[in-house]
Amino acid sequence: MKKPASTDHPVHDLVRERWSPRAFAEKPVAADVLRSLFEAARWTPSSSNEQPWAFIVATKDDHATHSKLVSTLVEFNQLWAKHAPVMAIAVSELAFARNGDPNRNAFYDTGAAVAHLTTEATARGLFVHQMAGFDPQKTIELFSIPAGWEPIAAFVIGYPGDPQSLPETLRERELSPRTRKPLSEFVMSGSWGHPASFLKQ
Ligand SMILES: Cc1cc2nc3c(=O)[nH]c(=O)nc-3n(C[C@H](O)[C@H](O)[C@H](O)COP(=O)(O)O)c2cc1C
C-alpha cells in the first residue's frame, strides 16, 4: 500500500513515499540489501565523526534472536511488528570514545543514522517503522549491552503488506490520513515563535 505525504511544497519522491506501515509482506529482505541499508547508516554524519551508534538486528530465519528482539516490544507493537521480516534496535554510546566526555549528540546522531537507513530502504521499495514502545532495560539484559551504551529505538524493516491482514483497530490506523504541523509552527526566524519570512508566498 502507498500512502504518500500530501505536501504543501514539492519534495523528493524518497521523502514523499516514506511512511510507517504496520502491515508487512512475508517476503524476506536479502542479505545484500540489508548490507546496503546499514552501509547507508554507516555514512551518516556525526559529531566529531564519533559514529556513536550500534544495531542489534535479526531476520526472522534467525528465530532465536528475532523472538528475543520482539520480546522487548510493548504488547501493542508486538502485535504487528512480529510479522515484519527484519527487526532491529538502535543503541547509542553515551560518551566520546576518545576522552570519555558525555556526547550530548549521541541520540541525535543515532536518529540521523536510522533516517539515512530509512531513505536507502525507501529507494529499494522497503519500509521502516520505528518504535519507542520497547523496554530498554530488558534489551540491555537480553543482549549483554555494555555500560555506557543505551538502547534508543526499535524498528522493523520489510516490504509493504496487505492492510487487510491487520486486526481492525490497526487497519483503521493504517488507512487513516497522515498529518503534519504547518511549517509556520516550527520554522522560525528573528525570535522564537516568528515564522521565517521565506515561508510567505
Ligand atoms: C522515535 C519514534 C518512535 C515511534 N514509536 C512508535 C511505536 O512505539 N509504535 C508505533 O506503532 N509507531 C511508532 N512510531 C511511528 C510514528 O507514530 C509515525 O512515524 C508517525 O505517526 C508519523 O507517521 P509516518 O511515519 O507514517 O509519516 C515511532 C516513530 C518514531 C520516529
PDB file of C-alpha atoms and ligand atoms in Angstrom, residues 18-20 22 76-77 80 129-133 178 180, ligand 1:
ATOM      1  CA  ARG A  18       8.240   7.060   3.037  1.00  0.00           C
ATOM      2  CA  TRP A  19       5.738   6.222   5.722  1.00  0.00           C
ATOM      3  CA  SER A  20       5.454   3.876   8.705  1.00  0.00           C
ATOM      4  CA  ARG A  22       2.249  -1.854  10.250  1.00  0.00           C
ATOM      5  CA  PHE A  76       0.784  -3.178  21.120  1.00  0.00           C
ATOM      6  CA  ASN A  77       3.931  -3.150  18.996  1.00  0.00           C
ATOM      7  CA  TRP A  80       2.100  -6.208  14.313  1.00  0.00           C
ATOM      8  CA  HIS A 129       8.675   1.523  11.159  1.00  0.00           C
ATOM      9  CA  GLN A 130      10.443   2.918  14.220  1.00  0.00           C
ATOM     10  CA  MET A 131       9.220   2.264  17.756  1.00  0.00           C
ATOM     11  CA  ALA A 132       9.794   3.938  21.113  1.00  0.00           C
ATOM     12  CA  GLY A 133       7.494   1.328  22.649  1.00  0.00           C
ATOM     13  CA  ARG A 178      -1.065  11.195   7.529  1.00  0.00           C
ATOM     14  CA  ARG A 180       1.756  17.207   9.965  1.00  0.00           C
TER      15      ARG A 180
HETATM   16  C1  LIG B   1      11.270   7.553  17.506  1.00  0.00           C
HETATM   17  C2  LIG B   1       9.949   7.021  17.020  1.00  0.00           C
HETATM   18  C3  LIG B   1       9.188   6.231  17.855  1.00  0.00           C
HETATM   19  C4  LIG B   1       7.977   5.670  17.410  1.00  0.00           C
HETATM   20  N1  LIG B   1       7.326   4.775  18.216  1.00  0.00           N
HETATM   21  C5  LIG B   1       6.273   4.076  17.716  1.00  0.00           C
HETATM   22  C6  LIG B   1       5.731   2.976  18.447  1.00  0.00           C
HETATM   23  O1  LIG B   1       6.175   2.626  19.551  1.00  0.00           O
HETATM   24  N2  LIG B   1       4.683   2.316  17.887  1.00  0.00           N
HETATM   25  C7  LIG B   1       4.156   2.644  16.670  1.00  0.00           C
HETATM   26  O2  LIG B   1       3.226   1.975  16.223  1.00  0.00           O
HETATM   27  N3  LIG B   1       4.682   3.672  15.933  1.00  0.00           N
HETATM   28  C8  LIG B   1       5.737   4.382  16.423  1.00  0.00           C
HETATM   29  N4  LIG B   1       6.319   5.384  15.675  1.00  0.00           N
HETATM   30  C9  LIG B   1       5.763   5.743  14.359  1.00  0.00           C
HETATM   31  C10 LIG B   1       5.124   7.118  14.396  1.00  0.00           C
HETATM   32  O3  LIG B   1       3.868   7.030  15.033  1.00  0.00           O
HETATM   33  C11 LIG B   1       4.998   7.668  12.966  1.00  0.00           C
HETATM   34  O4  LIG B   1       6.297   7.874  12.457  1.00  0.00           O
HETATM   35  C12 LIG B   1       4.217   8.980  12.915  1.00  0.00           C
HETATM   36  O5  LIG B   1       2.873   8.772  13.288  1.00  0.00           O
HETATM   37  C13 LIG B   1       4.244   9.603  11.541  1.00  0.00           C
HETATM   38  O6  LIG B   1       3.760   8.708  10.591  1.00  0.00           O
HETATM   39  P1  LIG B   1       4.594   8.358   9.270  1.00  0.00           P
HETATM   40  O7  LIG B   1       5.943   7.803   9.744  1.00  0.00           O
HETATM   41  O8  LIG B   1       3.785   7.311   8.559  1.00  0.00           O
HETATM   42  O9  LIG B   1       4.777   9.610   8.486  1.00  0.00           O
HETATM   43  C14 LIG B   1       7.502   5.968  16.111  1.00  0.00           C
HETATM   44  C15 LIG B   1       8.270   6.793  15.272  1.00  0.00           C
HETATM   45  C16 LIG B   1       9.482   7.308  15.709  1.00  0.00           C
HETATM   46  C17 LIG B   1      10.307   8.135  14.767  1.00  0.00           C
END
